[in-house]
Tab-separated table of C-alpha atoms in Angstrom:
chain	number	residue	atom	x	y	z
A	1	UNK	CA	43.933	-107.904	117.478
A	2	UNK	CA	42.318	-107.343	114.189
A	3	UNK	CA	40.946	-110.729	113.643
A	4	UNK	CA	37.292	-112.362	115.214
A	5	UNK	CA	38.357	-115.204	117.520
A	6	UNK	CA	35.463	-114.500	119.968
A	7	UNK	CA	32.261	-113.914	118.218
A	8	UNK	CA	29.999	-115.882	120.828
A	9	UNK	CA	30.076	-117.459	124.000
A	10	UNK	CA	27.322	-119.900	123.284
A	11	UNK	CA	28.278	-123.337	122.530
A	12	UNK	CA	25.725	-126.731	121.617
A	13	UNK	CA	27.640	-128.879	124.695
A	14	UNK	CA	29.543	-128.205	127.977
A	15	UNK	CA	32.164	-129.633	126.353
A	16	UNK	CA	32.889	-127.434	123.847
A	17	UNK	CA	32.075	-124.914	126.312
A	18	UNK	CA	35.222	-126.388	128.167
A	19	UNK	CA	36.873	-125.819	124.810
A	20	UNK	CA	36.052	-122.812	124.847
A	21	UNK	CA	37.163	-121.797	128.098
A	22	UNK	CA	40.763	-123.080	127.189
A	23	UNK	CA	40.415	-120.666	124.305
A	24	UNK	CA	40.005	-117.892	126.320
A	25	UNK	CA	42.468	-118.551	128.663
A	26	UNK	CA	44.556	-119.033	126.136
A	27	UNK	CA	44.357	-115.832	124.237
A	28	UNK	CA	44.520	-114.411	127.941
A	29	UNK	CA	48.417	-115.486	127.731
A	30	UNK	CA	48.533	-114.076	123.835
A	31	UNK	CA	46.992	-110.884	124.472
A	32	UNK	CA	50.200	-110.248	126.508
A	33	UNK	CA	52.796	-112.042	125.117
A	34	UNK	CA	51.895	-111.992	121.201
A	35	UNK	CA	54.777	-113.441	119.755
A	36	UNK	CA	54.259	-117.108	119.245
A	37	UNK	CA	58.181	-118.008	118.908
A	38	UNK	CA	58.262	-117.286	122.443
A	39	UNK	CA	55.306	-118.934	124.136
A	40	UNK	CA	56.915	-122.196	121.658
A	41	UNK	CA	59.896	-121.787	123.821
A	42	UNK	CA	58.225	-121.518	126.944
A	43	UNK	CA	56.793	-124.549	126.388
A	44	UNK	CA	58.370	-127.658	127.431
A	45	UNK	CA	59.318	-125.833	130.745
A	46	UNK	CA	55.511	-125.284	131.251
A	47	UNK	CA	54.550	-128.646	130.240
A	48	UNK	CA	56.676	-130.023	132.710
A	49	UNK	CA	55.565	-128.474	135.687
A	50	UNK	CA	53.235	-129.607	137.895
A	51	UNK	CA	52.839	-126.445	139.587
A	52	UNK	CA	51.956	-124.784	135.781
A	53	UNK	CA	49.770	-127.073	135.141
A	54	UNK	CA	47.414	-126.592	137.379
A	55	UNK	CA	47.890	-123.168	137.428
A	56	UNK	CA	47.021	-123.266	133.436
A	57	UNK	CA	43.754	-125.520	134.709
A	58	UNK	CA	42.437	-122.631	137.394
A	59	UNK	CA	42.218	-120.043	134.393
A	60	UNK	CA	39.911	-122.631	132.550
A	61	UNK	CA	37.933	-123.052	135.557
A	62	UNK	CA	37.703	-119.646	135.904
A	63	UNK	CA	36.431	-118.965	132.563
A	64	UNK	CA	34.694	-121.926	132.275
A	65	UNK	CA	32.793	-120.721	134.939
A	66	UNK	CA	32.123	-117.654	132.648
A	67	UNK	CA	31.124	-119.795	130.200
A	68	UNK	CA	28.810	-122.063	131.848
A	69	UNK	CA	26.798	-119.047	132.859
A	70	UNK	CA	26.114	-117.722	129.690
A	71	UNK	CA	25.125	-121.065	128.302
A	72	UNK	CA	22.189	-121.191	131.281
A	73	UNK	CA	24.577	-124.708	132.246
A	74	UNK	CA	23.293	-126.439	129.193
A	75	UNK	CA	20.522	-127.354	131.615
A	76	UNK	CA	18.369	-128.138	128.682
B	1	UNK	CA	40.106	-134.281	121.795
B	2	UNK	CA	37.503	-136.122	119.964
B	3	UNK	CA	35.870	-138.548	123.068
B	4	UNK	CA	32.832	-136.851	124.709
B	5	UNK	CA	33.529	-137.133	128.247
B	6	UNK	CA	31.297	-133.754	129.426
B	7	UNK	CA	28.263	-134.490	128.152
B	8	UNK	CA	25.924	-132.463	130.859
B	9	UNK	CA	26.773	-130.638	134.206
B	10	UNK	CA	23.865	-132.112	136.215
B	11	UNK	CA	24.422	-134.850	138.244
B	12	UNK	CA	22.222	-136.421	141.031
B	13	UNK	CA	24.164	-135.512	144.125
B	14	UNK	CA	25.789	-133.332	145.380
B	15	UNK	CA	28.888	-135.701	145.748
B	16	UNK	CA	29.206	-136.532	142.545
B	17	UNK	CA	28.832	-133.251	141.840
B	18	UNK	CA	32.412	-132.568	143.629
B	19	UNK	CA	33.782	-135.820	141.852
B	20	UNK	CA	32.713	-134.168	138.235
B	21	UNK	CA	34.608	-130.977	139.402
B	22	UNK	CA	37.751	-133.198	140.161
B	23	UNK	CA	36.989	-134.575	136.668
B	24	UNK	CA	37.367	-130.947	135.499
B	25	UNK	CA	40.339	-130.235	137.176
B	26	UNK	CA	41.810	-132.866	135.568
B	27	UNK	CA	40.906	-132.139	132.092
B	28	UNK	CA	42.492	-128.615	132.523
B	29	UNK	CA	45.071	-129.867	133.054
B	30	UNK	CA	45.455	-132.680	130.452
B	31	UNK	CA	44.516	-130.410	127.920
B	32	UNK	CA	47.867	-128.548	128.715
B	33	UNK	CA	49.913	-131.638	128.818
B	34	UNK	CA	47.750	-134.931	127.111
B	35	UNK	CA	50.685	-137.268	127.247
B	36	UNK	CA	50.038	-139.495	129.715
B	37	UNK	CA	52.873	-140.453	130.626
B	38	UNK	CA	54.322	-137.145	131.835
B	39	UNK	CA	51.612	-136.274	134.235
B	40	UNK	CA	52.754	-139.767	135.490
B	41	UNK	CA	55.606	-139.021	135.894
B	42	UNK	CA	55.107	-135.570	137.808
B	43	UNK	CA	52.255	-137.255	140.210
B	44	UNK	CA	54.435	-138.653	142.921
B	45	UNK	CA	56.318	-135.091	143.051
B	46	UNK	CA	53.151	-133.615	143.360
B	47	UNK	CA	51.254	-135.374	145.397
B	48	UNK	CA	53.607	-134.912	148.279
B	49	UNK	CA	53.959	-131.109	148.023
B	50	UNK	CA	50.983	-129.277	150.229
B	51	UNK	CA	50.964	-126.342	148.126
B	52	UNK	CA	50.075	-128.931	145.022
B	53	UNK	CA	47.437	-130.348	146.974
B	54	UNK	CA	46.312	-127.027	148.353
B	55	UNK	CA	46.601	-125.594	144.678
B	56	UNK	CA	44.665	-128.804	143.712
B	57	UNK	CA	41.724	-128.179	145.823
B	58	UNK	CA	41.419	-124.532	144.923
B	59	UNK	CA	41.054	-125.334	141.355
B	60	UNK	CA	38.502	-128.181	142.190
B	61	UNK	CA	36.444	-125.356	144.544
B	62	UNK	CA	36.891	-123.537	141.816
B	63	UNK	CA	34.851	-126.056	138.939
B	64	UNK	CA	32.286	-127.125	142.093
B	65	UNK	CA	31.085	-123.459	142.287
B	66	UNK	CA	30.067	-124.165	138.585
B	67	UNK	CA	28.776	-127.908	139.298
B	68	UNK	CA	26.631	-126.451	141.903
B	69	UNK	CA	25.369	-123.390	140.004
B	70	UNK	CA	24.401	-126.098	137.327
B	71	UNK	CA	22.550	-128.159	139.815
B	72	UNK	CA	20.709	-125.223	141.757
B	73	UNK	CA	22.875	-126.423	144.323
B	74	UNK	CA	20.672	-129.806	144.796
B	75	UNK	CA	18.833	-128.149	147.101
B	76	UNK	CA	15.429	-130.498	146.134
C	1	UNK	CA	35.215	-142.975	146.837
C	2	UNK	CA	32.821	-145.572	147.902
C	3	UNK	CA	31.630	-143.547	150.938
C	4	UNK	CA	28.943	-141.179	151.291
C	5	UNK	CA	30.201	-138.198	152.736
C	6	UNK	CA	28.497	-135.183	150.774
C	7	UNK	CA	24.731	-135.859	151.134
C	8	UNK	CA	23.908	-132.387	151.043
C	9	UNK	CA	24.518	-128.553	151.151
C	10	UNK	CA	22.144	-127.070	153.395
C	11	UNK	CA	23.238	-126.661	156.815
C	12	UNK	CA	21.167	-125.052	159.476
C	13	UNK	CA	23.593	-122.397	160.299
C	14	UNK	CA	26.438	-120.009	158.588
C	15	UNK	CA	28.775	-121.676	160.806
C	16	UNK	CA	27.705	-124.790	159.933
C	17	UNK	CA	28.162	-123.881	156.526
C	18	UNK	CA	31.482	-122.869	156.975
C	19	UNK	CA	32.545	-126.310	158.682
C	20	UNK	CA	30.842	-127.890	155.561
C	21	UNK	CA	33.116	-125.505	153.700
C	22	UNK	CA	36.481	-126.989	155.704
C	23	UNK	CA	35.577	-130.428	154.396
C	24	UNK	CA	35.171	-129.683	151.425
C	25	UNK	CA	38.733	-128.474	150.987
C	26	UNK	CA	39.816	-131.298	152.679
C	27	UNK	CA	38.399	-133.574	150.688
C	28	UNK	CA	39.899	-131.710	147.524
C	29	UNK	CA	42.978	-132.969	148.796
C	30	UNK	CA	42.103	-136.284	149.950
C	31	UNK	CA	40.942	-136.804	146.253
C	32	UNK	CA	44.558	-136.262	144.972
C	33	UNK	CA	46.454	-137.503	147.923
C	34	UNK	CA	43.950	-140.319	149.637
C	35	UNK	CA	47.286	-141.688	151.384
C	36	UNK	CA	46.164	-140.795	154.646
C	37	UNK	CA	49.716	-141.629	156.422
C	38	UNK	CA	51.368	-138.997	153.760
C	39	UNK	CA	48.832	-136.293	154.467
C	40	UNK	CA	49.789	-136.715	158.452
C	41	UNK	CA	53.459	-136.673	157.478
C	42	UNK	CA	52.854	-133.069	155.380
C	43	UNK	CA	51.005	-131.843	158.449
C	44	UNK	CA	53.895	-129.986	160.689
C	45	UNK	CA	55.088	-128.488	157.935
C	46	UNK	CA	51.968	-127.124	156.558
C	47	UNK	CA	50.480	-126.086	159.392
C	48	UNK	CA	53.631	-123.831	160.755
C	49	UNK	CA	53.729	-121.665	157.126
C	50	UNK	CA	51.610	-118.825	156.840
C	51	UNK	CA	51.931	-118.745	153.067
C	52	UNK	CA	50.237	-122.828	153.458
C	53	UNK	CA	47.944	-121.264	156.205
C	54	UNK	CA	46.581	-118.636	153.786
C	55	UNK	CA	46.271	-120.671	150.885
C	56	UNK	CA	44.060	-122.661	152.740
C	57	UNK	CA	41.805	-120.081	153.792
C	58	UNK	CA	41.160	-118.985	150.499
C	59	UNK	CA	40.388	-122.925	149.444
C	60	UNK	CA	37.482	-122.634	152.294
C	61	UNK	CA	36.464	-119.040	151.301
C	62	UNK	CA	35.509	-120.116	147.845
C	63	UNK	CA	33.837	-123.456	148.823
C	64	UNK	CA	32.332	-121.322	151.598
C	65	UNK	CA	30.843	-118.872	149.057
C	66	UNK	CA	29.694	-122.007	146.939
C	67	UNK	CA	27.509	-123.275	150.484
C	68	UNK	CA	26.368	-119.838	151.207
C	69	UNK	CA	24.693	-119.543	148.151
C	70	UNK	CA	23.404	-123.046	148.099
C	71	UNK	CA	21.733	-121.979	151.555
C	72	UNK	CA	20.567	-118.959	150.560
C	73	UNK	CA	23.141	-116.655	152.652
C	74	UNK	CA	20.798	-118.354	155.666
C	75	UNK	CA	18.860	-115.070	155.330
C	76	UNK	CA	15.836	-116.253	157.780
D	1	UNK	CA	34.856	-125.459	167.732
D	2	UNK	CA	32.488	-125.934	170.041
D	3	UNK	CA	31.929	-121.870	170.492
D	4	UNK	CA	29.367	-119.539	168.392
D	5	UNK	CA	31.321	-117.253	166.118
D	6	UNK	CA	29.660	-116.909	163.221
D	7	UNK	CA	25.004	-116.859	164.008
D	8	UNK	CA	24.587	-114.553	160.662
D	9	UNK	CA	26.094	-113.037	157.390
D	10	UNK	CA	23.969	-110.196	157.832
D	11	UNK	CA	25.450	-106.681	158.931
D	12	UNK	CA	24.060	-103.161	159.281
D	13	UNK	CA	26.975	-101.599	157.007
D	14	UNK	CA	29.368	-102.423	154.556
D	15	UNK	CA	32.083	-101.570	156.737
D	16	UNK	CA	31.095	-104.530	158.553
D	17	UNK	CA	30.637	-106.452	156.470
D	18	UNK	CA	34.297	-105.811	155.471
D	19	UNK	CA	35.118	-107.010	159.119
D	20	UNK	CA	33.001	-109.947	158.806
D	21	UNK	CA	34.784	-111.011	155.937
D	22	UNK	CA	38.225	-110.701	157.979
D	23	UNK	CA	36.863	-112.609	160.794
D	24	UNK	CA	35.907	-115.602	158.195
D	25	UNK	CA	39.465	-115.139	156.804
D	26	UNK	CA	41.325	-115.601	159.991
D	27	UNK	CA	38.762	-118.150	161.481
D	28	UNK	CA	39.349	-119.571	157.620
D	29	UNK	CA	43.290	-120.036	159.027
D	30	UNK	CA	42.671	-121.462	162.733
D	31	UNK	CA	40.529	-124.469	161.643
D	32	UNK	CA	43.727	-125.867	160.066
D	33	UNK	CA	46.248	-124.270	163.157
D	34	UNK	CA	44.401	-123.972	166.363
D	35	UNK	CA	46.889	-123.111	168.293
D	36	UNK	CA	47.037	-119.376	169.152
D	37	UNK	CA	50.964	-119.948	170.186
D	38	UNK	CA	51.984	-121.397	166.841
D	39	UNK	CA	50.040	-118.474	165.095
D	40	UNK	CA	51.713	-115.820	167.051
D	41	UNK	CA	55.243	-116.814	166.096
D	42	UNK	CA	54.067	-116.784	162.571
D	43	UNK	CA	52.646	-113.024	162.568
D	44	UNK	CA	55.638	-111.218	162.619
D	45	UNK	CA	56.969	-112.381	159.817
D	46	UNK	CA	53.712	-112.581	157.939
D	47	UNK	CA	52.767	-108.962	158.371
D	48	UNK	CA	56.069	-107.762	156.930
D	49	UNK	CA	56.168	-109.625	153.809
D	50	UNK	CA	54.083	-108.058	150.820
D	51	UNK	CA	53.529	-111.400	149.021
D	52	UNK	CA	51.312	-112.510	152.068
D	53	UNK	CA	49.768	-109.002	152.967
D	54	UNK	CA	48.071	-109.505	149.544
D	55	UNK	CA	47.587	-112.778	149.701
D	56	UNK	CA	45.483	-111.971	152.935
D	57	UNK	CA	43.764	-108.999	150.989
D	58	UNK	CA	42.720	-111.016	148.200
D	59	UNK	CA	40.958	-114.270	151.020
D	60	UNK	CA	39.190	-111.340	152.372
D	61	UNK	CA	37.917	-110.097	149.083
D	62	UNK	CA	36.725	-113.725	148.234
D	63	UNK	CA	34.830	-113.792	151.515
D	64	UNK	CA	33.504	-110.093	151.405
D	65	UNK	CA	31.878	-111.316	148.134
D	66	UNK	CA	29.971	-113.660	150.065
D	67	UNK	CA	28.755	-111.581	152.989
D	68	UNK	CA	27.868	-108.453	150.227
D	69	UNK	CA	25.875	-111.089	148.398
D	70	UNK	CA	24.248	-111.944	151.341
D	71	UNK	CA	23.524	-108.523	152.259
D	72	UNK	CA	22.306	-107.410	148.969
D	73	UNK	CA	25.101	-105.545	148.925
D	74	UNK	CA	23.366	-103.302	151.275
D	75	UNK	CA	21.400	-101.329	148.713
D	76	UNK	CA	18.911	-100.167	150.938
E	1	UNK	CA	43.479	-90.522	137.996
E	2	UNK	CA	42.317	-87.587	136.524
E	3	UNK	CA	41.504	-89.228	132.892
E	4	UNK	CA	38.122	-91.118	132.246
E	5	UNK	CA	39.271	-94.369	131.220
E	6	UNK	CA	36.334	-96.593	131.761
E	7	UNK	CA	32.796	-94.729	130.699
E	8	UNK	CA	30.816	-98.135	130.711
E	9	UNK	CA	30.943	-102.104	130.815
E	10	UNK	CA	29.177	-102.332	128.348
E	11	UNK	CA	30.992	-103.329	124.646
E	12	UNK	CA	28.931	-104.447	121.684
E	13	UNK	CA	30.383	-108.215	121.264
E	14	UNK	CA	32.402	-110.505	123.635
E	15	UNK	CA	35.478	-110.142	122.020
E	16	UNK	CA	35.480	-106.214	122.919
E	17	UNK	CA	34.480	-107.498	126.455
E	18	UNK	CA	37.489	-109.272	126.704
E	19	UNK	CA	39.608	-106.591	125.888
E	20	UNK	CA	38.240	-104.199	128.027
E	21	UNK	CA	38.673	-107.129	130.768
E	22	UNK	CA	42.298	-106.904	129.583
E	23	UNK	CA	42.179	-102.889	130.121
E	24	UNK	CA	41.061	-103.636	133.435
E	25	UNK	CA	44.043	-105.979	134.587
E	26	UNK	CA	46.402	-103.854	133.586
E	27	UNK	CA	44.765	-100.535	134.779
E	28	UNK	CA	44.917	-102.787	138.201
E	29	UNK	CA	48.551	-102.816	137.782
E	30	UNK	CA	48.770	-98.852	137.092
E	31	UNK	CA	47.308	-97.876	140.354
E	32	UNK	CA	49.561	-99.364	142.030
E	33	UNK	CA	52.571	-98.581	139.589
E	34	UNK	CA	52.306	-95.671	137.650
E	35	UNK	CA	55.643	-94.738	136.502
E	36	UNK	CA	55.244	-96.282	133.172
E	37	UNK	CA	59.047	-96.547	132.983
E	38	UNK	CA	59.439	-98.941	135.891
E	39	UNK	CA	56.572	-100.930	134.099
E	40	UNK	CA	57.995	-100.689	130.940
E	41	UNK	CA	61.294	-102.253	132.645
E	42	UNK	CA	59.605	-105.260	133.970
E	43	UNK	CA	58.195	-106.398	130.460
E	44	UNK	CA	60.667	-108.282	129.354
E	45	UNK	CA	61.157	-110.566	132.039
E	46	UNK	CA	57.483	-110.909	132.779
E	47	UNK	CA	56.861	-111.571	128.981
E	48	UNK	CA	59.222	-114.359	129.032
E	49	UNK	CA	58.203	-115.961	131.906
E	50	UNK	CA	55.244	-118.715	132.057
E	51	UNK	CA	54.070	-118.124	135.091
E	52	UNK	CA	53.633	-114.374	134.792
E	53	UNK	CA	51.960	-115.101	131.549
E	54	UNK	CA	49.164	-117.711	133.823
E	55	UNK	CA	48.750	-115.440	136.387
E	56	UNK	CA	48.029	-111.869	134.343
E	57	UNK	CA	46.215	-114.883	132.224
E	58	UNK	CA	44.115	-115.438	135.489
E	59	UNK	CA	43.607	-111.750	136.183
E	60	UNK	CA	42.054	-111.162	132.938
E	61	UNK	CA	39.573	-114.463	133.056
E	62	UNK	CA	38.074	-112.833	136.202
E	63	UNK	CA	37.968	-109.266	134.771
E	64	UNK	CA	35.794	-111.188	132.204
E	65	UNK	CA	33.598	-112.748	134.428
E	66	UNK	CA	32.621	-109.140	135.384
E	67	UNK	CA	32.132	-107.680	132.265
E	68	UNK	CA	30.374	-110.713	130.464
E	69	UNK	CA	27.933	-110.369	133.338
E	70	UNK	CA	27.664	-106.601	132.597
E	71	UNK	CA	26.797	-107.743	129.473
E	72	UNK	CA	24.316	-110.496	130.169
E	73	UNK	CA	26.708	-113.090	128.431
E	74	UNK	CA	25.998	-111.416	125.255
E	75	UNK	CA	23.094	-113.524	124.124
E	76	UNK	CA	21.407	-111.496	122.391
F	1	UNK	CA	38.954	-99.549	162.958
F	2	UNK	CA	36.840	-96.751	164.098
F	3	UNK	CA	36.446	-93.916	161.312
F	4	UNK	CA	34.221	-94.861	158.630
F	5	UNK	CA	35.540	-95.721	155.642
F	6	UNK	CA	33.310	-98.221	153.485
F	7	UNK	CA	29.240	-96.583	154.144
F	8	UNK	CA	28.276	-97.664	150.605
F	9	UNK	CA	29.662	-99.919	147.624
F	10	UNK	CA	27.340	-97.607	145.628
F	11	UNK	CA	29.602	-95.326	143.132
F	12	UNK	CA	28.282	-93.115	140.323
F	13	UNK	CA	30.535	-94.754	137.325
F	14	UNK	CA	32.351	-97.930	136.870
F	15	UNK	CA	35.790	-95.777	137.135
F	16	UNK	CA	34.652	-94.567	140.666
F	17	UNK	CA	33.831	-98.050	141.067
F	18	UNK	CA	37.351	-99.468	140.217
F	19	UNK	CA	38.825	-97.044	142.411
F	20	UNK	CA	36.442	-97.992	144.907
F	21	UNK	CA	37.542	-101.827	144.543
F	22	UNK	CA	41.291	-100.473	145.043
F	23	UNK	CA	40.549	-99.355	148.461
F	24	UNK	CA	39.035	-102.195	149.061
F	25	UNK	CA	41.938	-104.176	148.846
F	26	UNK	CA	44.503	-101.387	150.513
F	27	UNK	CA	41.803	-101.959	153.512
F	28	UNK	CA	42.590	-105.716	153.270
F	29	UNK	CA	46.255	-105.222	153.635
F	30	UNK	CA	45.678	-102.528	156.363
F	31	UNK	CA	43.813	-104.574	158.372
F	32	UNK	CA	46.260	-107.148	158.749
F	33	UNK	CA	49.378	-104.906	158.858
F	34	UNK	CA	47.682	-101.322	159.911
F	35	UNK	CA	51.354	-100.040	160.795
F	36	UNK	CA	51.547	-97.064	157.945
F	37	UNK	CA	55.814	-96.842	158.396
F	38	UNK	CA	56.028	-100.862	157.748
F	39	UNK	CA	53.671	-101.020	154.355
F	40	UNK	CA	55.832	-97.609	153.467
F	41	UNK	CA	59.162	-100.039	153.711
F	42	UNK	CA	57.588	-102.800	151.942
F	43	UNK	CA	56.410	-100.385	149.200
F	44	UNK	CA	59.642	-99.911	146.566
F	45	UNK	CA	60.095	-103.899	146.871
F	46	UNK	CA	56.427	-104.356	145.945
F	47	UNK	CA	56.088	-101.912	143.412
F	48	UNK	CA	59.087	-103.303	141.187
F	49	UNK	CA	57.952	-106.634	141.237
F	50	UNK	CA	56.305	-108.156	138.558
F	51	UNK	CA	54.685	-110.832	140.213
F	52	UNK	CA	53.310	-108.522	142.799
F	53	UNK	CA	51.534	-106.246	140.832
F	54	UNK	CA	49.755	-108.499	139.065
F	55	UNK	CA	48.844	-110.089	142.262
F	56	UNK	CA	47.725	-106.827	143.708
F	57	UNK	CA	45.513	-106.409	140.335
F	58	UNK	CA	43.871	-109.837	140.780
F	59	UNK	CA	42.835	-108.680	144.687
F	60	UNK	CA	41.621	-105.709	142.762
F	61	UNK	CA	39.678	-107.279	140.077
F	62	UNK	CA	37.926	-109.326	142.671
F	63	UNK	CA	36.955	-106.568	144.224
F	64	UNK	CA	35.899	-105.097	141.067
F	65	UNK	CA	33.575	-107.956	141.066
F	66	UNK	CA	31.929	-107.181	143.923
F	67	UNK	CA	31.482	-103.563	143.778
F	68	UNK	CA	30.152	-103.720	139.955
F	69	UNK	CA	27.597	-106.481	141.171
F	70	UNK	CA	26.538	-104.318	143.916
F	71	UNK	CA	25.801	-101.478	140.927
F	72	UNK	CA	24.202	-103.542	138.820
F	73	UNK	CA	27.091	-103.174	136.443
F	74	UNK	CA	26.064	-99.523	136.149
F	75	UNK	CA	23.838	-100.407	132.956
F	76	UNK	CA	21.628	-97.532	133.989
């Protein structure tokens, strides 16, 4: 991908570091399935799965857990 | 989402500690899916399903590894 | 949950630790599911899957490596 | 369990280490099915499916990362 | 593999990082499949499908976690 | 298992060290299925589906972690 999405993984609060961590997992999905007519598609079948769902919310933990480390926890 | 609701990762015991990793949990999720009423809908499906509530608890292990790390794991 | 049931993670022994670690998941589940009569009634046919079994293992591994560290791997 | 299975995370080698962390797997599955019968029945068609041959290779890796940590990854 | 495919962890900003974390997932995949044919046959459905998409989504978030801490989070 | 197999998580590069995380989790399969003829059955099933190779890679990026922590991420 030819454009900067990524350029830090400092952010001012934990929540945007949670943001950020959604990013990520995000682009995780788009880095193998670029087209974005198809993850529209997928969509409302992903939305409305229970199972999906939290799937989707272990890959933010897991990079949130990324991200929490390189912001020292926001500890001060 | 425009409401702060993760302002800092430090809490003062270890127990809620676990609760703000359920917290998490749950915001990975609802930033999938924010309409309310869905995940309503889903919960009673998925609350009697033991892989959703094992799946469940993995992902909040998962955002308590973090909590903890944040904390130095209470340990004074 | 009113109830104090996480006061702290230091245990005296890995074993220990790894009970602590067993409650934890539980309690990741009882935070979803607190229906206590519903959880018995998903018991038989959790507890005779392997794919269930296994899952649940990994829960405890991953709270277990959360305790170990908060204990300090119990090195002395 | 009333027994002593688990006084120490600490092991000469890796290789046992590696063992450790199956031990901690398995013992990860009998906390939640105790009973050795029940188990037994289950193996055989456990040990033949792939899904939950690496489902059982990926608890271990969870808990070898715990007992290499403690180790310090047996540098020396 | 005869081919040196990964020299270092080390990339200059975290958006390299986490494409070399996605180089990693799917060199994971290549050791165990490398007949890029057969691969190259399963693309299409595992494109299409959401939970593929979470779970090589997954694979890459913890690939990350390695390399960002290769990298000391990139902070400086 | 008696021959040695694992006597150091030390490798010279981060390649040896990936391949070194493979074994890792072939060793985690073998020790719960060690029959060689029964993993050679299950292997043409496995290695055409989708959803088990990227489960195998996520055992192996785990792994991965491990081994690179143990190296100190090879940064020299």
């Amino acid at each position: 991908m030819a454009d900067t999405w990524l350029p830090s993984l400092i952010t001012e609060t934990p929540q945007q570091g949670f943001e950020l961590a959604i990013t990520l997992s995000r682009r995780g999905v788009k880095y193998t399935q670029p087209d974005a007519e198809v993850l529209h598609k997928l969509r409302p079948e992903y939305a409305n799965s229970h199972e999906a769902l939290t799937a989707a919310s272990q890959v933010v933990a897991i990079n949130f857990q990324t991200v929490a480390a390189a912001n020292g926890y926001w500890r001060k």
